[in-house]
Amino acid sequence: MKLPTRFLFAAALAGALLAGPAHASVTIGGTRVIYPMAEREVNVKVDNDSRAPSLVQVWVDDGKTDADPGQSKVPFVVTPPIFRMEPQKSQTLRIMYTGEALPSDRESVFWLNVLDIPPKSAKASRANTLQFAFRTRIKIFVRPARLDGRPEDAPAKLTWQLVPAPDGKGQALRVTNPTPYHVSFSEFGVEDGSRTFKNDMGGMVAPEGATVLRIPDLAGADAGAKVHYVAISDHAAALPGEAPISAR
């Protein structure tokens, strides 16, 4: 993968770090960020669990995974944007909302990116050895005050329909979300009599929106089938549930 210019700048700085093994070492303290819109900032902790330092670059994007950090048009600033993490140390990231208009009747979603660039090893300097940078990307849910209902109740309010798969092969699930909250799934599937079809890749449906979720090999199911899902709470807890599939 070709790294954008700012990544290359960060990678060049990484050459100045002490030698060590190339592996993912910087971890984020959580699987999602809930950002109350009324707050001036939210803090996120990152840890370097390895025995070597790492160079870390941090930014927020709006869903475009290949956008350069400097090109992402988002209403957030993250500090520090680039820093060196010593072994077995932690760093607090400050995510600050800059005040641009966002919907006040539903959540908005953005993504926090943490790029971990390990130091160049002595072995890599002597031979043709690949060095890898590792990017972790988690969702930031921006939550206005006084939204209707509770986020943990949203999965049970979804409606499900069987629809033709977008590629014309088999069937898929159309899920409609009438709530003001995003609903994310770690897995979901269809039980149709003695047959079970499952998607372990997960998915997400936006507030007051709908999306089509693909399930491999799903075909021939009818409106009498049931959906089984595992939604994800604000604290990354599993919220299992089931729902009927309605006729189109």
PDB file of N, CA and C in Angstrom, residues 105-162:
ATOM      1  N   ASP A 105     -30.637  15.891  16.088  1.00  0.00           N
ATOM      2  CA  ASP A 105     -31.711  14.942  16.376  1.00  0.00           C
ATOM      3  C   ASP A 105     -31.279  13.497  16.193  1.00  0.00           C
ATOM      4  N   ARG A 106     -29.996  13.268  15.935  1.00  0.00           N
ATOM      5  CA  ARG A 106     -29.480  11.908  15.742  1.00  0.00           C
ATOM      6  C   ARG A 106     -27.964  11.924  15.903  1.00  0.00           C
ATOM      7  N   GLU A 107     -27.400  10.741  16.086  1.00  0.00           N
ATOM      8  CA  GLU A 107     -25.945  10.625  16.170  1.00  0.00           C
ATOM      9  C   GLU A 107     -25.287  10.858  14.812  1.00  0.00           C
ATOM     10  N   SER A 108     -24.030  11.308  14.870  1.00  0.00           N
ATOM     11  CA  SER A 108     -23.144  11.321  13.709  1.00  0.00           C
ATOM     12  C   SER A 108     -21.986  10.375  14.006  1.00  0.00           C
ATOM     13  N   VAL A 109     -21.324   9.892  12.949  1.00  0.00           N
ATOM     14  CA  VAL A 109     -20.216   8.960  13.161  1.00  0.00           C
ATOM     15  C   VAL A 109     -18.982   9.415  12.394  1.00  0.00           C
ATOM     16  N   PHE A 110     -17.834   9.297  13.058  1.00  0.00           N
ATOM     17  CA  PHE A 110     -16.533   9.550  12.465  1.00  0.00           C
ATOM     18  C   PHE A 110     -15.610   8.418  12.911  1.00  0.00           C
ATOM     19  N   TRP A 111     -14.358   8.435  12.447  1.00  0.00           N
ATOM     20  CA  TRP A 111     -13.431   7.348  12.771  1.00  0.00           C
ATOM     21  C   TRP A 111     -12.122   7.917  13.290  1.00  0.00           C
ATOM     22  N   LEU A 112     -11.663   7.358  14.393  1.00  0.00           N
ATOM     23  CA  LEU A 112     -10.367   7.694  14.960  1.00  0.00           C
ATOM     24  C   LEU A 112      -9.329   6.726  14.417  1.00  0.00           C
ATOM     25  N   ASN A 113      -8.245   7.263  13.864  1.00  0.00           N
ATOM     26  CA  ASN A 113      -7.161   6.465  13.299  1.00  0.00           C
ATOM     27  C   ASN A 113      -5.908   6.599  14.151  1.00  0.00           C
ATOM     28  N   VAL A 114      -5.288   5.480  14.482  1.00  0.00           N
ATOM     29  CA  VAL A 114      -4.013   5.472  15.199  1.00  0.00           C
ATOM     30  C   VAL A 114      -3.034   4.642  14.376  1.00  0.00           C
ATOM     31  N   LEU A 115      -2.036   5.317  13.813  1.00  0.00           N
ATOM     32  CA  LEU A 115      -1.025   4.659  12.985  1.00  0.00           C
ATOM     33  C   LEU A 115       0.219   4.425  13.829  1.00  0.00           C
ATOM     34  N   ASP A 116       0.591   3.155  13.978  1.00  0.00           N
ATOM     35  CA  ASP A 116       1.732   2.729  14.789  1.00  0.00           C
ATOM     36  C   ASP A 116       2.872   2.376  13.841  1.00  0.00           C
ATOM     37  N   ILE A 117       3.945   3.164  13.874  1.00  0.00           N
ATOM     38  CA  ILE A 117       5.099   2.922  13.006  1.00  0.00           C
ATOM     39  C   ILE A 117       6.242   2.419  13.879  1.00  0.00           C
ATOM     40  N   PRO A 118       6.538   1.117  13.817  1.00  0.00           N
ATOM     41  CA  PRO A 118       7.595   0.572  14.679  1.00  0.00           C
ATOM     42  C   PRO A 118       8.962   1.013  14.192  1.00  0.00           C
ATOM     43  N   PRO A 119       9.964   0.957  15.052  1.00  0.00           N
ATOM     44  CA  PRO A 119      11.314   1.360  14.655  1.00  0.00           C
ATOM     45  C   PRO A 119      11.914   0.388  13.655  1.00  0.00           C
ATOM     46  N   LYS A 120      12.842   0.891  12.884  1.00  0.00           N
ATOM     47  CA  LYS A 120      13.539   0.053  11.920  1.00  0.00           C
ATOM     48  C   LYS A 120      14.544  -0.826  12.646  1.00  0.00           C
ATOM     49  N   SER A 121      14.455  -2.125  12.405  1.00  0.00           N
ATOM     50  CA  SER A 121      15.346  -3.051  13.100  1.00  0.00           C
ATOM     51  C   SER A 121      16.719  -3.078  12.455  1.00  0.00           C
ATOM     52  N   ALA A 122      17.713  -3.525  13.215  1.00  0.00           N
ATOM     53  CA  ALA A 122      19.067  -3.657  12.684  1.00  0.00           C
ATOM     54  C   ALA A 122      19.095  -4.655  11.535  1.00  0.00           C
ATOM     55  N   LYS A 123      18.276  -5.718  11.631  1.00  0.00           N
ATOM     56  CA  LYS A 123      18.216  -6.727  10.584  1.00  0.00           C
ATOM     57  C   LYS A 123      17.688  -6.128   9.293  1.00  0.00           C
ATOM     58  N   ALA A 124      16.675  -5.263   9.408  1.00  0.00           N
ATOM     59  CA  ALA A 124      16.095  -4.651   8.217  1.00  0.00           C
ATOM     60  C   ALA A 124      17.082  -3.737   7.521  1.00  0.00           C
ATOM     61  N   SER A 125      18.000  -3.124   8.272  1.00  0.00           N
ATOM     62  CA  SER A 125      18.975  -2.219   7.660  1.00  0.00           C
ATOM     63  C   SER A 125      20.051  -2.974   6.895  1.00  0.00           C
ATOM     64  N   ARG A 126      20.192  -4.286   7.173  1.00  0.00           N
ATOM     65  CA  ARG A 126      21.225  -5.078   6.512  1.00  0.00           C
ATOM     66  C   ARG A 126      20.687  -5.919   5.376  1.00  0.00           C
ATOM     67  N   ALA A 127      19.383  -6.070   5.246  1.00  0.00           N
ATOM     68  CA  ALA A 127      18.823  -6.973   4.243  1.00  0.00           C
ATOM     69  C   ALA A 127      17.537  -6.383   3.687  1.00  0.00           C
ATOM     70  N   ASN A 128      17.031  -7.029   2.648  1.00  0.00           N
ATOM     71  CA  ASN A 128      15.763  -6.610   2.055  1.00  0.00           C
ATOM     72  C   ASN A 128      14.611  -7.131   2.906  1.00  0.00           C
ATOM     73  N   THR A 129      14.274  -6.399   3.934  1.00  0.00           N
ATOM     74  CA  THR A 129      13.241  -6.796   4.883  1.00  0.00           C
ATOM     75  C   THR A 129      12.129  -5.757   4.890  1.00  0.00           C
ATOM     76  N   LEU A 130      10.890  -6.216   4.821  1.00  0.00           N
ATOM     77  CA  LEU A 130       9.755  -5.306   4.848  1.00  0.00           C
ATOM     78  C   LEU A 130       9.519  -4.782   6.262  1.00  0.00           C
ATOM     79  N   GLN A 131       9.217  -3.503   6.354  1.00  0.00           N
ATOM     80  CA  GLN A 131       8.812  -2.887   7.611  1.00  0.00           C
ATOM     81  C   GLN A 131       7.345  -2.488   7.477  1.00  0.00           C
ATOM     82  N   PHE A 132       6.523  -2.819   8.464  1.00  0.00           N
ATOM     83  CA  PHE A 132       5.096  -2.559   8.396  1.00  0.00           C
ATOM     84  C   PHE A 132       4.676  -1.516   9.420  1.00  0.00           C
ATOM     85  N   ALA A 133       3.772  -0.638   8.991  1.00  0.00           N
ATOM     86  CA  ALA A 133       3.077   0.248   9.919  1.00  0.00           C
ATOM     87  C   ALA A 133       1.686  -0.324  10.133  1.00  0.00           C
ATOM     88  N   PHE A 134       1.159  -0.190  11.342  1.00  0.00           N
ATOM     89  CA  PHE A 134      -0.126  -0.793  11.688  1.00  0.00           C
ATOM     90  C   PHE A 134      -1.120   0.310  12.036  1.00  0.00           C
ATOM     91  N   ARG A 135      -2.260   0.286  11.360  1.00  0.00           N
ATOM     92  CA  ARG A 135      -3.286   1.288  11.635  1.00  0.00           C
ATOM     93  C   ARG A 135      -4.471   0.638  12.345  1.00  0.00           C
ATOM     94  N   THR A 136      -4.891   1.243  13.450  1.00  0.00           N
ATOM     95  CA  THR A 136      -6.111   0.856  14.153  1.00  0.00           C
ATOM     96  C   THR A 136      -7.131   1.962  13.929  1.00  0.00           C
ATOM     97  N   ARG A 137      -8.373   1.551  13.669  1.00  0.00           N
ATOM     98  CA  ARG A 137      -9.417   2.524  13.312  1.00  0.00           C
ATOM     99  C   ARG A 137     -10.686   2.163  14.074  1.00  0.00           C
ATOM    100  N   ILE A 138     -11.161   3.079  14.923  1.00  0.00           N
ATOM    101  CA  ILE A 138     -12.380   2.823  15.692  1.00  0.00           C
ATOM    102  C   ILE A 138     -13.368   3.972  15.474  1.00  0.00           C
ATOM    103  N   LYS A 139     -14.635   3.704  15.750  1.00  0.00           N
ATOM    104  CA  LYS A 139     -15.686   4.690  15.499  1.00  0.00           C
ATOM    105  C   LYS A 139     -15.789   5.707  16.633  1.00  0.00           C
ATOM    106  N   ILE A 140     -16.114   6.931  16.242  1.00  0.00           N
ATOM    107  CA  ILE A 140     -16.476   7.988  17.180  1.00  0.00           C
ATOM    108  C   ILE A 140     -17.946   8.302  16.948  1.00  0.00           C
ATOM    109  N   PHE A 141     -18.783   8.032  17.946  1.00  0.00           N
ATOM    110  CA  PHE A 141     -20.204   8.356  17.848  1.00  0.00           C
ATOM    111  C   PHE A 141     -20.447   9.690  18.553  1.00  0.00           C
ATOM    112  N   VAL A 142     -20.843  10.686  17.780  1.00  0.00           N
ATOM    113  CA  VAL A 142     -21.128  12.010  18.342  1.00  0.00           C
ATOM    114  C   VAL A 142     -22.602  12.033  18.719  1.00  0.00           C
ATOM    115  N   ARG A 143     -22.868  12.205  20.000  1.00  0.00           N
ATOM    116  CA  ARG A 143     -24.225  12.034  20.518  1.00  0.00           C
ATOM    117  C   ARG A 143     -24.787  13.355  21.070  1.00  0.00           C
ATOM    118  N   PRO A 144     -25.783  13.908  20.396  1.00  0.00           N
ATOM    119  CA  PRO A 144     -26.445  15.106  20.927  1.00  0.00           C
ATOM    120  C   PRO A 144     -27.175  14.787  22.231  1.00  0.00           C
ATOM    121  N   ALA A 145     -27.451  15.819  22.986  1.00  0.00           N
ATOM    122  CA  ALA A 145     -28.192  15.649  24.245  1.00  0.00           C
ATOM    123  C   ALA A 145     -29.671  15.427  23.961  1.00  0.00           C
ATOM    124  N   ARG A 146     -30.320  14.751  24.881  1.00  0.00           N
ATOM    125  CA  ARG A 146     -31.775  14.589  24.891  1.00  0.00           C
ATOM    126  C   ARG A 146     -32.319  13.857  23.668  1.00  0.00           C
ATOM    127  N   LEU A 147     -31.600  12.859  23.190  1.00  0.00           N
ATOM    128  CA  LEU A 147     -32.157  12.012  22.136  1.00  0.00           C
ATOM    129  C   LEU A 147     -33.218  11.094  22.732  1.00  0.00           C
ATOM    130  N   ASP A 148     -34.192  10.726  21.906  1.00  0.00           N
ATOM    131  CA  ASP A 148     -35.258   9.841  22.376  1.00  0.00           C
ATOM    132  C   ASP A 148     -34.716   8.439  22.651  1.00  0.00           C
ATOM    133  N   GLY A 149     -35.194   7.829  23.728  1.00  0.00           N
ATOM    134  CA  GLY A 149     -34.854   6.450  24.028  1.00  0.00           C
ATOM    135  C   GLY A 149     -33.440   6.284  24.551  1.00  0.00           C
ATOM    136  N   ARG A 150     -33.038   5.013  24.663  1.00  0.00           N
ATOM    137  CA  ARG A 150     -31.703   4.664  25.131  1.00  0.00           C
ATOM    138  C   ARG A 150     -30.974   3.899  24.033  1.00  0.00           C
ATOM    139  N   PRO A 151     -29.665   4.100  23.865  1.00  0.00           N
ATOM    140  CA  PRO A 151     -28.947   3.418  22.788  1.00  0.00           C
ATOM    141  C   PRO A 151     -28.998   1.897  22.894  1.00  0.00           C
ATOM    142  N   GLU A 152     -29.017   1.368  24.132  1.00  0.00           N
ATOM    143  CA  GLU A 152     -29.037  -0.090  24.290  1.00  0.00           C
ATOM    144  C   GLU A 152     -30.386  -0.706  23.899  1.00  0.00           C
ATOM    145  N   ASP A 153     -31.429   0.129  23.790  1.00  0.00           N
ATOM    146  CA  ASP A 153     -32.737  -0.379  23.373  1.00  0.00           C
ATOM    147  C   ASP A 153     -32.936  -0.317  21.864  1.00  0.00           C
ATOM    148  N   ALA A 154     -32.047   0.362  21.157  1.00  0.00           N
ATOM    149  CA  ALA A 154     -32.217   0.569  19.721  1.00  0.00           C
ATOM    150  C   ALA A 154     -32.232  -0.728  18.902  1.00  0.00           C
ATOM    151  N   PRO A 155     -31.360  -1.733  19.193  1.00  0.00           N
ATOM    152  CA  PRO A 155     -31.370  -2.935  18.350  1.00  0.00           C
ATOM    153  C   PRO A 155     -32.726  -3.622  18.276  1.00  0.00           C
ATOM    154  N   ALA A 156     -33.482  -3.620  19.366  1.00  0.00           N
ATOM    155  CA  ALA A 156     -34.777  -4.304  19.382  1.00  0.00           C
ATOM    156  C   ALA A 156     -35.826  -3.564  18.559  1.00  0.00           C
ATOM    157  N   LYS A 157     -35.554  -2.334  18.164  1.00  0.00           N
ATOM    158  CA  LYS A 157     -36.520  -1.541  17.403  1.00  0.00           C
ATOM    159  C   LYS A 157     -36.283  -1.596  15.900  1.00  0.00           C
ATOM    160  N   LEU A 158     -35.256  -2.306  15.483  1.00  0.00           N
ATOM    161  CA  LEU A 158     -34.976  -2.433  14.053  1.00  0.00           C
ATOM    162  C   LEU A 158     -36.007  -3.326  13.374  1.00  0.00           C
ATOM    163  N   THR A 159     -36.239  -3.105  12.081  1.00  0.00           N
ATOM    164  CA  THR A 159     -37.077  -3.999  11.289  1.00  0.00           C
ATOM    165  C   THR A 159     -36.228  -4.609  10.187  1.00  0.00           C
ATOM    166  N   TRP A 160     -36.559  -5.855   9.843  1.00  0.00           N
ATOM    167  CA  TRP A 160     -35.736  -6.643   8.924  1.00  0.00           C
ATOM    168  C   TRP A 160     -36.599  -7.166   7.777  1.00  0.00           C
ATOM    169  N   GLN A 161     -36.029  -7.168   6.569  1.00  0.00           N
ATOM    170  CA  GLN A 161     -36.698  -7.704   5.382  1.00  0.00           C
ATOM    171  C   GLN A 161     -35.703  -8.498   4.546  1.00  0.00           C
ATOM    172  N   LEU A 162     -36.194  -9.518   3.875  1.00  0.00           N
ATOM    173  CA  LEU A 162     -35.392 -10.225   2.883  1.00  0.00           C
ATOM    174  C   LEU A 162     -35.492  -9.493   1.552  1.00  0.00           C
TER     175      LEU A 162
END
